[in-house]
Coordinates of N, CA, C and O in Angstrom, one line a residue:
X2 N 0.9 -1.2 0.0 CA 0.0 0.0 0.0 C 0.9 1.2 0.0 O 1.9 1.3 0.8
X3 N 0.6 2.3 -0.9 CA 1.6 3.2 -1.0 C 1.4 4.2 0.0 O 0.5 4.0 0.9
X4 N 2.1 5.3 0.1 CA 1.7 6.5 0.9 C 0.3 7.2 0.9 O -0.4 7.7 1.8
X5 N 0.1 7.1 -0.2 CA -0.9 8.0 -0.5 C -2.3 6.8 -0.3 O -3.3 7.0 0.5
X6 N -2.2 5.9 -0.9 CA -3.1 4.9 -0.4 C -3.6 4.5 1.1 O -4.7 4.0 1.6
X7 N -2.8 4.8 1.4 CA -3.0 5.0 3.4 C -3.5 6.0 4.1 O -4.2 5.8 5.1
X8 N -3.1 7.5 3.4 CA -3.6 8.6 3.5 C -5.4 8.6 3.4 O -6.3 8.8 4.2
X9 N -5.6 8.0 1.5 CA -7.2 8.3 1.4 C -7.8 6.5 2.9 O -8.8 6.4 3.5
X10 N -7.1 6.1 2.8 CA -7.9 5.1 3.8 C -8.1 5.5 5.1 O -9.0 5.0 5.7
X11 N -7.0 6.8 5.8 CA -7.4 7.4 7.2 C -8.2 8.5 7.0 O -8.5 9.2 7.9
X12 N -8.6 8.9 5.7 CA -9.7 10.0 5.7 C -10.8 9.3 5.3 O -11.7 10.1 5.4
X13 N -11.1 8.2 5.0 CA -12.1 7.4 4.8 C -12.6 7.3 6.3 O -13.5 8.0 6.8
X14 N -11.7 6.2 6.9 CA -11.9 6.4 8.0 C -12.7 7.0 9.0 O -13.5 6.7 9.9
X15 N -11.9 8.4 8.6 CA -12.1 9.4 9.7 C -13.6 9.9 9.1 O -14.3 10.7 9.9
X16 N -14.2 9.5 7.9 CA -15.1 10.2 7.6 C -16.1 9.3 8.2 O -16.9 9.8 9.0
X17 N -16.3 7.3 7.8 CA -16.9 6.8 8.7 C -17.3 7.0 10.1 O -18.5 6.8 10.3
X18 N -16.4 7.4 11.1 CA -16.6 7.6 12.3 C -17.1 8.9 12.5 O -17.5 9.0 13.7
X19 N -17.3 10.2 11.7 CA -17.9 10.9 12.1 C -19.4 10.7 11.5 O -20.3 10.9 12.3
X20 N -19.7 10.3 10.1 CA -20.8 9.4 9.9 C -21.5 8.8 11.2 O -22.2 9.4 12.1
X21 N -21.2 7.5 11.1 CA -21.3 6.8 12.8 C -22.1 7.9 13.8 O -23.3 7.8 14.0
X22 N -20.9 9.0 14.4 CA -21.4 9.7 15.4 C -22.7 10.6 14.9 O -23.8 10.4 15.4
X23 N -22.6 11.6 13.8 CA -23.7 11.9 13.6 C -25.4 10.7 13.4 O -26.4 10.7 14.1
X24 N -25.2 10.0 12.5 CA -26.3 9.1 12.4 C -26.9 8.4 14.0 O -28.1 8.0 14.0
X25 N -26.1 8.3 15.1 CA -26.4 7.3 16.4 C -27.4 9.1 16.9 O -28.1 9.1 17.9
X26 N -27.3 10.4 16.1 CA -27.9 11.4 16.8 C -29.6 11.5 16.2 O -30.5 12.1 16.7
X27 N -29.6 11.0 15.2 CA -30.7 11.1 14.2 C -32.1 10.8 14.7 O -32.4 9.8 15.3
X28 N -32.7 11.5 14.4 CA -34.2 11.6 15.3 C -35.3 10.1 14.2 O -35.2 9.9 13.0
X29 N -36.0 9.6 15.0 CA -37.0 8.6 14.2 C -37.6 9.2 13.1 O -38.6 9.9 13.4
X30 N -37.2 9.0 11.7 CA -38.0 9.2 10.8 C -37.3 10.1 9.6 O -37.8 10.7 8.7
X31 N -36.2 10.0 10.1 CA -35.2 11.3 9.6 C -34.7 10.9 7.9 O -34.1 9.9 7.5
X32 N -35.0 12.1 7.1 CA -34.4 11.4 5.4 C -33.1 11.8 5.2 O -32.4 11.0 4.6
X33 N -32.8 13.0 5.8 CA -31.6 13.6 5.5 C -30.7 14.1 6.5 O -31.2 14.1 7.6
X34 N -29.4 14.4 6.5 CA -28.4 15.5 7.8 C -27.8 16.1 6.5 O -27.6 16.0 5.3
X35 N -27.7 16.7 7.5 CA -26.3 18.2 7.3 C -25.6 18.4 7.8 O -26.1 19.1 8.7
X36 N -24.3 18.3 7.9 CA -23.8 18.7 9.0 C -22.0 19.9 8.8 O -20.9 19.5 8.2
X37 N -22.2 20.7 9.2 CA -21.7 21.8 8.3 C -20.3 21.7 10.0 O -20.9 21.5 11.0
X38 N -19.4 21.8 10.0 CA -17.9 21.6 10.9 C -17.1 22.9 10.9 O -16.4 22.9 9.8
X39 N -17.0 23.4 11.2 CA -15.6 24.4 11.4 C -14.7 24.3 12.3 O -14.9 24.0 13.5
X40 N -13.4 24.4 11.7 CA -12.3 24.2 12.7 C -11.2 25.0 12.5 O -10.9 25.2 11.3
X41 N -10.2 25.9 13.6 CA -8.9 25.6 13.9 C -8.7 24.9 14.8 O -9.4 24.3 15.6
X42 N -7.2 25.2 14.6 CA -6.4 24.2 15.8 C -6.9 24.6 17.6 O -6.7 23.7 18.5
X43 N -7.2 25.5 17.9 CA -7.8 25.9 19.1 C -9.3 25.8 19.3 O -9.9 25.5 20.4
X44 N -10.0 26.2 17.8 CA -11.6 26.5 18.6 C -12.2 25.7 17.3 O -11.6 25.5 16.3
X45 N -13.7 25.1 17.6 CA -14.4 24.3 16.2 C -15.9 24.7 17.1 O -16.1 24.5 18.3
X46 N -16.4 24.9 16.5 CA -17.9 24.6 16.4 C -18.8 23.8 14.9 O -18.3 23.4 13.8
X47 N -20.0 23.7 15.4 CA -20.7 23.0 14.4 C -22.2 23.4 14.0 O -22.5 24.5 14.5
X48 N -23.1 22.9 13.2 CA -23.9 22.7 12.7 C -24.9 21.3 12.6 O -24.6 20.8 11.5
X49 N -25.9 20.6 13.1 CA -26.1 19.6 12.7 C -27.6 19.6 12.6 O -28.4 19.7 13.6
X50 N -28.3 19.5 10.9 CA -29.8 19.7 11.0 C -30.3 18.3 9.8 O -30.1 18.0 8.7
X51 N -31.0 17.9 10.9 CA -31.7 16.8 10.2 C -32.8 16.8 9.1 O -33.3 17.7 9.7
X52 N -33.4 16.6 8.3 CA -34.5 16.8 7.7 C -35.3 15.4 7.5 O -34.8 14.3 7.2
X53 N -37.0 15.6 7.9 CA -37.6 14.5 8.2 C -38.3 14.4 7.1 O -38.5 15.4 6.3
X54 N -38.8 12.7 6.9 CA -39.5 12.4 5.9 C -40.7 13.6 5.6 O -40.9 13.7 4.3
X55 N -41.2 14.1 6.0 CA -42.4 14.9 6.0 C -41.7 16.4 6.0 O -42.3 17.4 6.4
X56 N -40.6 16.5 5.5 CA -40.1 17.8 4.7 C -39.7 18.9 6.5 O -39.2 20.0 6.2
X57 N -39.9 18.7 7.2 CA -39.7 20.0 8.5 C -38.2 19.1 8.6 O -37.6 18.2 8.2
X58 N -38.3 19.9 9.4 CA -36.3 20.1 9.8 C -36.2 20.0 11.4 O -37.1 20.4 12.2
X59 N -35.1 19.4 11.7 CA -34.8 19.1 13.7 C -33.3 19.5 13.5 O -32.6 19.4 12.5
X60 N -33.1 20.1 15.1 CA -31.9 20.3 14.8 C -31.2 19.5 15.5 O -31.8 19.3 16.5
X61 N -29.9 18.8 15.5 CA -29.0 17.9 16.2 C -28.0 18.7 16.8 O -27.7 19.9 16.6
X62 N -27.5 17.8 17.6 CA -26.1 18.2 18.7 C -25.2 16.9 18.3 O -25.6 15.8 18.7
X63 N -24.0 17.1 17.5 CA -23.0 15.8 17.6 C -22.3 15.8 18.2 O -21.7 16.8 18.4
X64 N -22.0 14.5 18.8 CA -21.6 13.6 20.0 C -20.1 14.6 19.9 O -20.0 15.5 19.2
X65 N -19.2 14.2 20.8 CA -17.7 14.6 20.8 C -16.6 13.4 19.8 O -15.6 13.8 19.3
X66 N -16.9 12.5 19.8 CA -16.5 11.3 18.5 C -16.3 12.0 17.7 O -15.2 12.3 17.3
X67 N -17.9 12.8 16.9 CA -17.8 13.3 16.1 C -16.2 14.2 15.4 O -15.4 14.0 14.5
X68 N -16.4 15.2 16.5 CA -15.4 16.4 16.8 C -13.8 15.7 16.8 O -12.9 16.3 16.2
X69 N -13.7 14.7 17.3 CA -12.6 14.2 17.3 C -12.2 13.6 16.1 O -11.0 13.6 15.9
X70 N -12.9 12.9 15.2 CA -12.8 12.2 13.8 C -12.3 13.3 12.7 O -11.3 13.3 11.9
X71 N -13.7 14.6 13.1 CA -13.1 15.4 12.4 C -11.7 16.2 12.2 O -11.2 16.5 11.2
X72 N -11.3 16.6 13.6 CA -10.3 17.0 13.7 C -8.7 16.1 13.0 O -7.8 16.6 12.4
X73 N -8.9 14.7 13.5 CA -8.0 13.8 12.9 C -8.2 14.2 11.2 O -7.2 14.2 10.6
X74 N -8.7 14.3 10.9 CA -9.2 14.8 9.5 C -8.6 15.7 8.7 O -8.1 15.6 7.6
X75 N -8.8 17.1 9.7 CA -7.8 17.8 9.3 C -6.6 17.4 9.4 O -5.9 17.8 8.5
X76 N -6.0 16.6 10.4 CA -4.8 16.4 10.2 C -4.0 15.5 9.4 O -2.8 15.4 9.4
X77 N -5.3 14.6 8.6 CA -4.8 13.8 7.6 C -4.9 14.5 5.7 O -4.4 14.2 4.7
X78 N -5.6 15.4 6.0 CA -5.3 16.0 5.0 C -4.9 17.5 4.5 O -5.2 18.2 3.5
X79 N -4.1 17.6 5.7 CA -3.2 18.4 5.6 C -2.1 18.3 4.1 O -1.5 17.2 3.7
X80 N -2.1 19.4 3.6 CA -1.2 19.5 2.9 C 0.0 20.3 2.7 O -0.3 21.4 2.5
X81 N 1.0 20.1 2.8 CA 2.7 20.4 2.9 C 2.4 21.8 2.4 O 1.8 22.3 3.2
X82 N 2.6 22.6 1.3 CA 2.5 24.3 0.7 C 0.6 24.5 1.1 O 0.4 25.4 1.9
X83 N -0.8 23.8 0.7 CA -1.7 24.0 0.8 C -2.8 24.3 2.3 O -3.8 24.9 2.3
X84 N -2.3 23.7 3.4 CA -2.3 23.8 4.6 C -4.1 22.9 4.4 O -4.5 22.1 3.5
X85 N -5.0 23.4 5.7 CA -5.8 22.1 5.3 C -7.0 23.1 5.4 O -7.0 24.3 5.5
X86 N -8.2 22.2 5.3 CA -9.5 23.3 5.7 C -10.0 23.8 6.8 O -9.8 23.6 8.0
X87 N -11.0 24.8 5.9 CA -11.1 25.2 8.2 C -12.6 24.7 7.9 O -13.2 24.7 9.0
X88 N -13.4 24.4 6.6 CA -14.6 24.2 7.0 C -14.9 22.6 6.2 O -14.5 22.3 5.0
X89 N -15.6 21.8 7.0 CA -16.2 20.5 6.2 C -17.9 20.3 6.1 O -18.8 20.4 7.0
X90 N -18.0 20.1 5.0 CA -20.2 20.0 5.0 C -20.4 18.7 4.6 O -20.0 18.6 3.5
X91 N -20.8 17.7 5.0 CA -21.5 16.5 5.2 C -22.6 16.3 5.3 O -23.3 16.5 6.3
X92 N -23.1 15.9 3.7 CA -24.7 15.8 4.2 C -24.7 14.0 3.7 O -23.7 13.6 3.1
X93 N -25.7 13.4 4.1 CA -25.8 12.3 4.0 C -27.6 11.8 4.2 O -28.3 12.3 5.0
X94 N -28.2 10.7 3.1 CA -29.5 10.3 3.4 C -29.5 9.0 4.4 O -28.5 8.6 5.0
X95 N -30.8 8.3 4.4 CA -31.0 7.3 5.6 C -30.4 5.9 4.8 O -30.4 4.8 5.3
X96 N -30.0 6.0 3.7 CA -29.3 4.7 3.6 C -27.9 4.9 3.5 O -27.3 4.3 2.6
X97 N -27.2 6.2 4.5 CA -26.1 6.4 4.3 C -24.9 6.8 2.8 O -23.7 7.0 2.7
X98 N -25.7 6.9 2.0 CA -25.3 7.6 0.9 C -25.0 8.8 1.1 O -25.9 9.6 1.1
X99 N -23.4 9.3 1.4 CA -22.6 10.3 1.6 C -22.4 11.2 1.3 O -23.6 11.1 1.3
X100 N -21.9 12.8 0.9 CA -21.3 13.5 0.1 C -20.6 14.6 1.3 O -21.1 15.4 2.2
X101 N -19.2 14.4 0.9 CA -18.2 15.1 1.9 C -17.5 16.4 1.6 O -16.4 16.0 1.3
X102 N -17.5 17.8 1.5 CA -17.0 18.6 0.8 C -16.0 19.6 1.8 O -16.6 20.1 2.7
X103 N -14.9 19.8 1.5 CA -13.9 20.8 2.3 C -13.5 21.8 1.7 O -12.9 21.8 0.6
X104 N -13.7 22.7 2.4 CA -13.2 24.4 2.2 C -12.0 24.7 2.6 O -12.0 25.1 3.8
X105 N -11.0 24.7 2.0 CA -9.4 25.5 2.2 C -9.2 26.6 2.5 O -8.5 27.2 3.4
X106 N -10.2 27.1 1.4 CA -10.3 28.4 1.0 C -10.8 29.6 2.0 O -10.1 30.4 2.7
X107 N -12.5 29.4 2.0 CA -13.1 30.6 2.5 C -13.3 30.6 4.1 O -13.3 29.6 4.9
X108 N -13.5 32.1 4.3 CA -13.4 31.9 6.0 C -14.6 31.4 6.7 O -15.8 31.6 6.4
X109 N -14.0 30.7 7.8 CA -15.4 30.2 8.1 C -16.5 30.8 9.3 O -16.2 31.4 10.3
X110 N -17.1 30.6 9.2 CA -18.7 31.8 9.9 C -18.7 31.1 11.1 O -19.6 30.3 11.3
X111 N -17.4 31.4 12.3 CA -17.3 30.8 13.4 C -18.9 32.0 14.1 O -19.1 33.2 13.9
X112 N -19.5 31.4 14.8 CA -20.5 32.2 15.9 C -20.0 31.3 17.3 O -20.0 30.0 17.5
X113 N -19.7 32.6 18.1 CA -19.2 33.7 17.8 C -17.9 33.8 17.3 O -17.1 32.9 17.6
X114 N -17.7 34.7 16.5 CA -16.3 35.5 16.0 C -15.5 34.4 16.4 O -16.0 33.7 17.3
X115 N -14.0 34.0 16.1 CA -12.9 34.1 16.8 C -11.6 35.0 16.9 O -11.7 36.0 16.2
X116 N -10.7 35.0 17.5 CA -9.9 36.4 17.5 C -8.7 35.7 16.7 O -8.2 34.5 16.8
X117 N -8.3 37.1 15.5 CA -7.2 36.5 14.9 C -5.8 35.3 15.2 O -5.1 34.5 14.5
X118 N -5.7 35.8 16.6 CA -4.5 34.7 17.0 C -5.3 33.1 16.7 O -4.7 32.1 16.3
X119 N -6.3 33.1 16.9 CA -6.8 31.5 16.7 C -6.1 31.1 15.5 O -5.2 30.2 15.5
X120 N -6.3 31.8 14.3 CA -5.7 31.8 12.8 C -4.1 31.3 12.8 O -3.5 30.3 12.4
X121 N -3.7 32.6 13.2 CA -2.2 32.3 13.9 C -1.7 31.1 14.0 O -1.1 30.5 13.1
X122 N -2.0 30.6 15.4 CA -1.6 29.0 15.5 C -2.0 28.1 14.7 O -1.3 27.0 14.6
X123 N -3.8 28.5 13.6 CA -3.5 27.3 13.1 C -2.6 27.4 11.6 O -2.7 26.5 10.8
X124 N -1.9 28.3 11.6 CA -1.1 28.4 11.0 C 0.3 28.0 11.1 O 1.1 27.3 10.4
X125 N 0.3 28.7 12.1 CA 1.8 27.6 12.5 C 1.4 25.7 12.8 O 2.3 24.8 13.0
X126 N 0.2 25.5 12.8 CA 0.3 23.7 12.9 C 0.1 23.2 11.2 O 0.5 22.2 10.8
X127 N -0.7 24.2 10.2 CA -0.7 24.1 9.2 C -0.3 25.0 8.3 O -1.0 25.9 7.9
X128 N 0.7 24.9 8.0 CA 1.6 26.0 7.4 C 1.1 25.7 5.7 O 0.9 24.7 5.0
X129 N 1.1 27.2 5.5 CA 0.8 27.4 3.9 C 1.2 28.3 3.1 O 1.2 29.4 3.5
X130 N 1.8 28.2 1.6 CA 2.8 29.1 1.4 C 1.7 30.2 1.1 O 0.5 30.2 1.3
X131 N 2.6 31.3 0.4 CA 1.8 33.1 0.3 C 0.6 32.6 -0.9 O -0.6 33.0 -0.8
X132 N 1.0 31.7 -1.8 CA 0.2 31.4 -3.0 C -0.8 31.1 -2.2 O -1.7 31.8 -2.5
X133 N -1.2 30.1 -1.1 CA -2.2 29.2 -1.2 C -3.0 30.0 0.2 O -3.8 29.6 1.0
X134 N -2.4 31.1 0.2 CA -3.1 31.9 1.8 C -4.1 32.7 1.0 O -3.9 33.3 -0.1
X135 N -5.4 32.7 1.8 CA -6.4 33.6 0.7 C -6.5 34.8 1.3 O -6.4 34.6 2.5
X136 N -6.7 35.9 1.1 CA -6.6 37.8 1.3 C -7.3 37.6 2.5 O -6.9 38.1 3.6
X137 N -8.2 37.1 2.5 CA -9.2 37.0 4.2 C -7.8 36.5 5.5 O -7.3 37.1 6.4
X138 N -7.6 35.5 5.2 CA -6.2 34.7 6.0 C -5.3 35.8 6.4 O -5.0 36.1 7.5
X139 N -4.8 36.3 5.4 CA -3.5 37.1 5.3 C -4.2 38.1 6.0 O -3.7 37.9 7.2
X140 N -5.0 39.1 6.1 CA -5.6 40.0 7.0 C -5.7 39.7 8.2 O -5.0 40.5 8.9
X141 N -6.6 38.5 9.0 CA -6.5 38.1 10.2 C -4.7 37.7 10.3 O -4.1 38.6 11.0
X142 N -4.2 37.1 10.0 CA -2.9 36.8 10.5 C -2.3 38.3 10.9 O -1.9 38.3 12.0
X143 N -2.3 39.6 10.1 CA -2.2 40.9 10.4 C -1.7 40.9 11.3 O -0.7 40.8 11.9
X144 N -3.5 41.3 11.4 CA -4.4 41.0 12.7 C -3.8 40.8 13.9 O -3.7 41.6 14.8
X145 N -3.5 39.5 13.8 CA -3.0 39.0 15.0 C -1.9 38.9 15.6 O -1.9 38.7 16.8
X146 N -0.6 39.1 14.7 CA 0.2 40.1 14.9 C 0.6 41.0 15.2 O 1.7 41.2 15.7
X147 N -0.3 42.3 14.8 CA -0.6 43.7 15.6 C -0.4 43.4 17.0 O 0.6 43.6 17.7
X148 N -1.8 42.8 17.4 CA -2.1 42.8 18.6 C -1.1 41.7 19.5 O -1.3 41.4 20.6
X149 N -0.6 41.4 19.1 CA 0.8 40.3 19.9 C 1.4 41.7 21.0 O 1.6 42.8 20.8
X150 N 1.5 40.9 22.2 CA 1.9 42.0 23.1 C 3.6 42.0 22.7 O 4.3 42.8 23.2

């Protein structure tokens, strides 16, 4: 098994087990989830809303499993110049049919706010070169250097 083949098998993985934790939260009768992740290295919140056969919507709380799959996550697909995402959206139906998508790119809609140093460190655990830093990133990093006592 090569490097890279081991790589997509602990993000598989990691994606099963937060699958797992979200689905064990799922209300009786449920067709659909969503579940929208934000993370740095310091702070993550989430999103989790179910949608029921009869079209209304519930909303979920995911387990801490969850939070921890994810996080391994980011750290498996971390990339060397690209650094990793800060946001993941998982929606999935009741026979588990998947779809996983990650944002590198845009910033993510922590509520509430975080303060630029959060950025900071996760910068320094995911380092990315000037090409692959987006004008939002580079501002908070500023940011957060200004205010460094």
């Amino acid at each position: 098994m090569t490097k890279s083949e081991m790589e997509l098998d602990e993000q598989s993985r990691c994606i099963q087990e937060a699958l797992q934790g979200l689905v064990s939260r799922a209300p009786e009768g449920w067709s659909e989830l969503r579940y929208a992740y934000r993370s740095t290295v310091g702070f993550s919140n989430s999103d989790l809303e179910f949608t029921m056969r009869d079209g209304s919507k519930e909303a979920g709380t995911a387990p801490v499993a969850v939070f921890d799959a994810l996080d391994d996550l980011r750290h498996a697909m971390h990339e060397l110049e690209k650094g990793t995402w800060f946001t993941a959206l998982i929606t999935a139906d009741s026979s588990l049919r998947y779809r996983a998508n990650f944002d590198y790119d845009s910033e993510p809609h922590f509520v509430p706010q975080i303060n630029a140093a959060s950025y900071l460190d996760d910068m320094r655990h995911f380092p990315r070169t000037e090409e692959n830093t987006p004008d939002w990133l580079k501002r908070r990093l500023a940011e957060a250097q200004n205010e460094a006592p």
